[in-house]
Amino acid sequence: MSVERVGVFGGTFDPPHLGHLILAEEIRERFGLVEMYFMPCNQPPHKDSNNLTEAKHRFAMVVAATLHNPGFVVSSIEANRKGKSFSIDTVRQLQEHMGDEVQIVFVTGIDAFINIETWKDHREFLDLCHIVVVSRPGHGFEEVAKMPTWISDRVVDLREGDLLPQEQLEQCPDGEWHVFLSDAVHIDISSTEIRERVAARLSVRYKVPDEVDRYIRANGLYRSAGKPRETAS
Ligand code: ATP
Ligand code: MG
């Protein structure tokens, strides 16, 4: 029986930008994922929610950003679930819904993954699905080697070896889950930069899709610079 694989790409998407879209498409293609599920969260567990844009706006912007790609799907699972959005709850819910014939590949940037030990039930989470960790300017993969061995032992560094990402996935025995490191993308854009540029009345053209640019302006988002939102966890 051949399994179908779908990607799950979680984030705050405040707002979605071209870095998100380019990485999602690249990973979808390289890993042979039939669809990439964008998962805008309700409340991010590791950010201060005070300056967060309402979930309805973030969700609408992700819909606008992904509309023209049939390989992209936007899921409302997290946006509709009250409270903090924990990835493990999302993956479990999706697995129940999709059944055994669909394998979930969870996609995250390296800056988020290095904090995995602070994620809810992270040990169980790593036993549920494959994870693809994507490089990001300013964050090296060296951090992963410093993680506890039970995590670093699962790592498959795609920069080494000859197999294509999809072949690597296909070779994994049933029930054996890995953390794949991919340096497929190097796009130096962040939502923080977009928010700051809008607050400073600077253009965000070519950094976000036109639809998102229009949505931001039509709804007057990010016009006043908020406090820094990352909190220590
Ligand atoms: P913020 O600056 O508000 O934290 P962000 O650009 O990091 O925004 P998030 O919504 O926090 O966007 O990120 C969602 C996911 O996408 C995270 O796993 C993050 O690491 C990843 N990501 C975002 N931008 C990039 C990028 N340019 N390159 C690689 N990964 C990225
Ligand atoms: Mg971030």
mmCIF file of C-alpha atoms and ligand atoms in Angstrom:
data_model
loop_
_atom_site.group_PDB
_atom_site.id
_atom_site.type_symbol
_atom_site.label_atom_id
_atom_site.label_comp_id
_atom_site.label_asym_id
_atom_site.label_seq_id
_atom_site.Cartn_x
_atom_site.Cartn_y
_atom_site.Cartn_z
ATOM 1 C CA MET A 1 0.000 0.000 0.000
ATOM 2 C CA SER A 2 1.473 3.340 -0.929
ATOM 3 C CA VAL A 3 1.081 6.095 1.622
ATOM 4 C CA GLU A 4 0.179 9.627 0.765
ATOM 5 C CA ARG A 5 2.084 12.328 2.555
ATOM 6 C CA VAL A 6 0.850 15.765 3.486
ATOM 7 C CA GLY A 7 2.821 18.612 5.003
ATOM 8 C CA VAL A 8 1.624 20.583 8.020
ATOM 9 C CA PHE A 9 3.101 24.042 8.272
ATOM 10 C CA GLY A 10 2.163 25.856 11.461
ATOM 11 C CA GLY A 11 2.821 29.447 12.337
ATOM 12 C CA THR A 12 1.478 32.738 13.549
ATOM 13 C CA PHE A 13 1.518 34.178 10.024
ATOM 14 C CA ASP A 14 1.279 37.738 11.333
ATOM 15 C CA PRO A 15 1.405 38.367 8.374
ATOM 16 C CA PRO A 16 2.251 35.547 5.904
ATOM 17 C CA HIS A 17 5.190 36.501 3.673
ATOM 18 C CA LEU A 18 7.065 35.168 0.655
ATOM 19 C CA GLY A 19 9.528 33.298 2.894
ATOM 20 C CA HIS A 20 6.630 31.155 4.132
ATOM 21 C CA LEU A 21 5.305 30.537 0.621
ATOM 22 C CA ILE A 22 8.644 29.759 -1.003
ATOM 23 C CA LEU A 23 9.642 27.328 1.711
ATOM 24 C CA ALA A 24 6.243 25.597 1.706
ATOM 25 C CA GLU A 25 6.360 25.057 -2.062
ATOM 26 C CA GLU A 26 9.980 23.933 -2.068
ATOM 27 C CA ILE A 27 9.438 21.407 0.727
ATOM 28 C CA ARG A 28 6.171 20.170 -0.777
ATOM 29 C CA GLU A 29 7.923 19.488 -4.058
ATOM 30 C CA ARG A 30 11.173 18.021 -2.707
ATOM 31 C CA PHE A 31 9.434 15.656 -0.299
ATOM 32 C CA GLY A 32 6.672 14.648 -2.718
ATOM 33 C CA LEU A 33 3.882 15.929 -0.455
ATOM 34 C CA VAL A 34 0.466 15.885 -2.098
ATOM 35 C CA GLU A 35 -0.613 18.972 -0.199
ATOM 36 C CA MET A 36 0.802 21.477 2.255
ATOM 37 C CA TYR A 37 -1.606 22.385 5.056
ATOM 38 C CA PHE A 38 -1.031 25.905 6.339
ATOM 39 C CA MET A 39 -2.090 26.039 9.944
ATOM 40 C CA PRO A 40 -2.477 29.591 11.278
ATOM 41 C CA CYS A 41 -2.571 29.298 15.065
ATOM 42 C CA ASN A 42 -5.035 30.819 17.491
ATOM 43 C CA GLN A 43 -2.596 31.669 20.300
ATOM 44 C CA PRO A 44 1.070 30.879 19.748
ATOM 45 C CA PRO A 45 2.441 29.136 22.884
ATOM 46 C CA HIS A 46 5.751 31.011 22.729
ATOM 47 C CA LYS A 47 4.686 34.530 21.925
ATOM 48 C CA ASP A 48 3.039 37.275 23.919
ATOM 49 C CA SER A 49 -0.540 37.339 22.626
ATOM 50 C CA ASN A 50 -1.104 40.994 23.590
ATOM 51 C CA ASN A 51 0.145 42.422 20.322
ATOM 52 C CA LEU A 52 -1.078 39.597 18.184
ATOM 53 C CA THR A 53 -3.327 40.372 15.243
ATOM 54 C CA GLU A 54 -6.764 38.771 15.543
ATOM 55 C CA ALA A 55 -6.854 35.190 14.289
ATOM 56 C CA LYS A 56 -9.573 36.061 11.747
ATOM 57 C CA HIS A 57 -7.250 38.545 10.020
ATOM 58 C CA ARG A 58 -4.228 36.229 10.066
ATOM 59 C CA PHE A 59 -6.382 33.397 8.749
ATOM 60 C CA ALA A 60 -7.813 35.581 5.972
ATOM 61 C CA MET A 61 -4.321 36.691 4.937
ATOM 62 C CA VAL A 62 -3.105 33.075 4.723
ATOM 63 C CA VAL A 63 -6.125 32.244 2.563
ATOM 64 C CA ALA A 64 -5.366 35.233 0.316
ATOM 65 C CA ALA A 65 -1.675 34.309 0.100
ATOM 66 C CA THR A 66 -2.250 30.668 -0.856
ATOM 67 C CA LEU A 67 -5.329 30.991 -3.046
ATOM 68 C CA HIS A 68 -3.647 30.379 -6.389
ATOM 69 C CA ASN A 69 -1.700 27.262 -5.458
ATOM 70 C CA PRO A 70 -3.748 24.055 -5.704
ATOM 71 C CA GLY A 71 -1.075 22.278 -3.631
ATOM 72 C CA PHE A 72 -1.740 24.581 -0.662
ATOM 73 C CA VAL A 73 -4.612 24.084 1.785
ATOM 74 C CA VAL A 74 -5.483 26.337 4.713
ATOM 75 C CA SER A 75 -6.761 24.573 7.805
ATOM 76 C CA SER A 76 -8.881 26.269 10.461
ATOM 77 C CA ILE A 77 -8.229 23.566 13.084
ATOM 78 C CA GLU A 78 -5.978 25.766 15.213
ATOM 79 C CA ALA A 79 -7.661 29.086 14.534
ATOM 80 C CA ASN A 80 -10.953 27.568 15.752
ATOM 81 C CA ARG A 81 -9.525 25.788 18.791
ATOM 82 C CA LYS A 82 -9.670 27.941 21.902
ATOM 83 C CA GLY A 83 -6.545 28.713 23.902
ATOM 84 C CA LYS A 84 -2.954 28.062 22.991
ATOM 85 C CA SER A 85 -2.282 26.160 19.776
ATOM 86 C CA PHE A 86 -0.153 23.139 20.543
ATOM 87 C CA SER A 87 1.228 21.267 17.535
ATOM 88 C CA ILE A 88 0.730 17.870 19.129
ATOM 89 C CA ASP A 89 -3.026 18.469 19.504
ATOM 90 C CA THR A 90 -3.196 19.527 15.866
ATOM 91 C CA VAL A 91 -1.284 16.548 14.491
ATOM 92 C CA ARG A 92 -3.338 14.106 16.588
ATOM 93 C CA GLN A 93 -6.576 15.696 15.403
ATOM 94 C CA LEU A 94 -5.461 15.533 11.769
ATOM 95 C CA GLN A 95 -4.310 11.930 12.087
ATOM 96 C CA GLU A 96 -7.685 10.913 13.520
ATOM 97 C CA HIS A 97 -9.398 12.651 10.649
ATOM 98 C CA MET A 98 -7.127 11.385 7.852
ATOM 99 C CA GLY A 99 -6.549 7.812 8.965
ATOM 100 C CA ASP A 100 -3.540 5.540 8.516
ATOM 101 C CA GLU A 101 -3.133 5.929 4.760
ATOM 102 C CA VAL A 102 -1.966 9.510 5.142
ATOM 103 C CA GLN A 103 1.372 10.338 6.724
ATOM 104 C CA ILE A 104 1.943 13.755 8.223
ATOM 105 C CA VAL A 105 5.205 15.596 7.683
ATOM 106 C CA PHE A 106 5.457 18.531 10.072
ATOM 107 C CA VAL A 107 7.387 21.506 8.689
ATOM 108 C CA THR A 108 9.107 24.096 10.844
ATOM 109 C CA GLY A 109 11.949 26.592 10.655
ATOM 110 C CA ILE A 110 15.138 25.970 12.623
ATOM 111 C CA ASP A 111 14.483 28.978 14.918
ATOM 112 C CA ALA A 112 11.277 27.323 16.137
ATOM 113 C CA PHE A 113 12.673 23.777 16.242
ATOM 114 C CA ILE A 114 15.570 24.583 18.561
ATOM 115 C CA ASN A 115 12.963 25.253 21.259
ATOM 116 C CA ILE A 116 11.223 21.912 20.741
ATOM 117 C CA GLU A 117 11.944 20.829 24.310
ATOM 118 C CA THR A 118 9.557 23.556 25.478
ATOM 119 C CA TRP A 119 6.734 22.286 23.231
ATOM 120 C CA LYS A 120 3.822 20.485 24.863
ATOM 121 C CA ASP A 121 4.476 16.731 25.113
ATOM 122 C CA HIS A 122 7.446 17.060 22.782
ATOM 123 C CA ARG A 123 8.605 13.462 23.322
ATOM 124 C CA GLU A 124 5.240 12.110 22.194
ATOM 125 C CA PHE A 125 5.173 14.639 19.372
ATOM 126 C CA LEU A 126 8.452 13.358 17.943
ATOM 127 C CA ASP A 127 6.948 9.863 17.952
ATOM 128 C CA LEU A 128 3.940 10.899 15.899
ATOM 129 C CA CYS A 129 5.285 12.163 12.596
ATOM 130 C CA HIS A 130 8.317 13.124 10.549
ATOM 131 C CA ILE A 131 9.596 16.656 11.000
ATOM 132 C CA VAL A 132 11.311 18.726 8.338
ATOM 133 C CA VAL A 133 13.442 21.506 9.796
ATOM 134 C CA VAL A 134 14.199 24.271 7.327
ATOM 135 C CA SER A 135 17.230 26.556 7.537
ATOM 136 C CA ARG A 136 16.760 30.248 8.095
ATOM 137 C CA PRO A 137 19.224 33.104 7.666
ATOM 138 C CA GLY A 138 20.847 33.847 11.014
ATOM 139 C CA HIS A 139 20.166 30.394 12.481
ATOM 140 C CA GLY A 140 22.586 27.520 11.929
ATOM 141 C CA PHE A 141 21.908 23.786 12.135
ATOM 142 C CA GLU A 142 24.811 23.463 14.662
ATOM 143 C CA GLU A 143 22.254 23.982 17.449
ATOM 144 C CA VAL A 144 20.629 20.667 16.562
ATOM 145 C CA ALA A 145 23.838 18.728 17.241
ATOM 146 C CA LYS A 146 23.821 20.206 20.768
ATOM 147 C CA MET A 147 20.340 18.837 21.507
ATOM 148 C CA PRO A 148 19.891 15.751 23.693
ATOM 149 C CA THR A 149 20.963 12.580 21.906
ATOM 150 C CA TRP A 150 17.467 11.122 21.814
ATOM 151 C CA ILE A 151 16.628 14.049 19.496
ATOM 152 C CA SER A 152 19.899 14.366 17.567
ATOM 153 C CA ASP A 153 19.910 10.574 16.975
ATOM 154 C CA ARG A 154 16.795 10.974 14.860
ATOM 155 C CA VAL A 155 18.320 13.591 12.630
ATOM 156 C CA VAL A 156 18.797 12.936 8.922
ATOM 157 C CA ASP A 157 20.925 15.714 7.461
ATOM 158 C CA LEU A 158 19.834 16.032 3.855
ATOM 159 C CA ARG A 159 23.003 17.925 3.021
ATOM 160 C CA GLU A 160 24.839 14.616 3.410
ATOM 161 C CA GLY A 161 24.251 11.463 1.382
ATOM 162 C CA ASP A 162 22.924 10.977 -2.121
ATOM 163 C CA LEU A 163 19.248 10.305 -1.620
ATOM 164 C CA LEU A 164 16.646 12.856 -2.620
ATOM 165 C CA PRO A 165 14.374 14.018 0.216
ATOM 166 C CA GLN A 166 11.438 12.010 -1.127
ATOM 167 C CA GLU A 167 13.584 8.870 -1.377
ATOM 168 C CA GLN A 168 14.752 9.386 2.214
ATOM 169 C CA LEU A 169 11.145 9.526 3.375
ATOM 170 C CA GLU A 170 10.168 6.456 1.382
ATOM 171 C CA GLN A 171 13.007 4.446 2.913
ATOM 172 C CA CYS A 172 11.895 4.967 6.504
ATOM 173 C CA PRO A 173 10.422 1.803 8.004
ATOM 174 C CA ASP A 174 6.846 2.072 9.323
ATOM 175 C CA GLY A 175 6.682 3.764 12.693
ATOM 176 C CA GLU A 176 10.222 5.161 12.531
ATOM 177 C CA TRP A 177 10.116 8.931 12.654
ATOM 178 C CA HIS A 178 12.930 11.269 11.723
ATOM 179 C CA VAL A 179 13.939 14.903 11.867
ATOM 180 C CA PHE A 180 15.127 15.947 8.406
ATOM 181 C CA LEU A 181 17.357 18.996 8.087
ATOM 182 C CA SER A 182 16.889 20.831 4.816
ATOM 183 C CA ASP A 183 18.758 23.911 3.656
ATOM 184 C CA ALA A 184 16.564 24.211 0.570
ATOM 185 C CA VAL A 185 15.627 27.838 1.192
ATOM 186 C CA HIS A 186 17.443 31.011 2.163
ATOM 187 C CA ILE A 187 14.918 33.780 2.218
ATOM 188 C CA ASP A 188 15.650 36.524 4.687
ATOM 189 C CA ILE A 189 12.130 37.786 5.381
ATOM 190 C CA SER A 190 10.246 37.669 8.680
ATOM 191 C CA SER A 191 6.803 38.805 9.777
ATOM 192 C CA THR A 192 8.528 41.013 12.351
ATOM 193 C CA GLU A 193 10.277 42.865 9.525
ATOM 194 C CA ILE A 194 6.976 43.253 7.652
ATOM 195 C CA ARG A 195 5.187 44.644 10.720
ATOM 196 C CA GLU A 196 8.031 47.073 11.375
ATOM 197 C CA ARG A 197 8.101 48.246 7.778
ATOM 198 C CA VAL A 198 4.353 48.859 7.700
ATOM 199 C CA ALA A 199 4.577 50.775 10.996
ATOM 200 C CA ALA A 200 7.382 52.885 9.493
ATOM 201 C CA ARG A 201 5.218 53.474 6.390
ATOM 202 C CA LEU A 202 7.711 51.594 4.195
ATOM 203 C CA SER A 203 6.752 49.380 1.278
ATOM 204 C CA VAL A 204 6.375 45.617 1.774
ATOM 205 C CA ARG A 205 5.930 45.003 -1.930
ATOM 206 C CA TYR A 206 7.773 41.876 -3.185
ATOM 207 C CA LYS A 207 8.043 40.663 0.419
ATOM 208 C CA VAL A 208 4.397 39.680 0.785
ATOM 209 C CA PRO A 209 1.952 38.662 -1.976
ATOM 210 C CA ASP A 210 0.014 41.614 -3.439
ATOM 211 C CA GLU A 211 -3.190 40.217 -1.924
ATOM 212 C CA VAL A 212 -1.654 40.380 1.546
ATOM 213 C CA ASP A 213 -0.288 43.878 0.939
ATOM 214 C CA ARG A 214 -3.792 45.016 -0.043
ATOM 215 C CA TYR A 215 -5.384 43.263 2.949
ATOM 216 C CA ILE A 216 -2.948 44.925 5.364
ATOM 217 C CA ARG A 217 -3.718 48.349 3.944
ATOM 218 C CA ALA A 218 -7.481 47.839 3.661
ATOM 219 C CA ASN A 219 -7.671 46.799 7.326
ATOM 220 C CA GLY A 220 -5.123 49.259 8.684
ATOM 221 C CA LEU A 221 -3.007 46.483 10.224
ATOM 222 C CA TYR A 222 0.432 47.059 11.809
ATOM 223 C CA ARG A 223 0.264 50.834 11.591
ATOM 224 C CA SER A 224 1.484 51.320 15.138
ATOM 225 C CA ALA A 225 4.656 49.485 16.149
ATOM 226 C CA GLY A 226 3.958 47.126 19.037
ATOM 227 C CA LYS A 227 6.260 46.039 21.810
ATOM 228 C CA PRO A 228 8.678 43.194 20.999
ATOM 229 C CA ARG A 229 6.531 40.065 21.166
ATOM 230 C CA GLU A 230 8.881 37.125 21.666
ATOM 231 C CA THR A 231 8.788 35.952 25.260
ATOM 232 C CA ALA A 232 11.240 33.676 26.989
ATOM 233 C CA SER A 233 9.629 30.288 27.468
HETATM 234 P P1 ATP B 1 7.713 36.487 13.464
HETATM 235 O O1 ATP B 1 8.829 37.392 13.052
HETATM 236 O O2 ATP B 1 6.457 37.196 13.863
HETATM 237 O O3 ATP B 1 8.122 35.425 14.449
HETATM 238 P P2 ATP B 1 8.044 34.650 11.251
HETATM 239 O O4 ATP B 1 8.503 35.257 9.983
HETATM 240 O O5 ATP B 1 9.061 33.919 12.093
HETATM 241 O O6 ATP B 1 7.279 35.731 12.116
HETATM 242 P P3 ATP B 1 6.120 32.663 11.915
HETATM 243 O O7 ATP B 1 4.667 32.719 11.640
HETATM 244 O O8 ATP B 1 6.615 32.880 13.298
HETATM 245 O O9 ATP B 1 6.837 33.691 10.915
HETATM 246 O O10 ATP B 1 6.759 31.324 11.348
HETATM 247 C C1 ATP B 1 6.073 30.156 11.027
HETATM 248 C C2 ATP B 1 7.115 29.114 10.664
HETATM 249 O O11 ATP B 1 7.806 29.505 9.478
HETATM 250 C C3 ATP B 1 8.201 28.914 11.729
HETATM 251 O O12 ATP B 1 8.494 27.524 11.789
HETATM 252 C C4 ATP B 1 9.365 29.705 11.179
HETATM 253 O O13 ATP B 1 10.606 29.189 11.623
HETATM 254 C C5 ATP B 1 9.212 29.510 9.684
HETATM 255 N N1 ATP B 1 9.748 30.622 8.885
HETATM 256 C C6 ATP B 1 9.231 31.863 8.770
HETATM 257 N N2 ATP B 1 9.940 32.620 7.920
HETATM 258 C C7 ATP B 1 10.952 31.834 7.481
HETATM 259 C C8 ATP B 1 12.065 32.056 6.587
HETATM 260 N N3 ATP B 1 12.245 33.224 5.992
HETATM 261 N N4 ATP B 1 12.907 31.015 6.365
HETATM 262 C C9 ATP B 1 12.712 29.824 6.976
HETATM 263 N N5 ATP B 1 11.686 29.549 7.839
HETATM 264 C C10 ATP B 1 10.827 30.552 8.091
HETATM 265 MG MG MG B 2 8.672 33.393 14.087
#
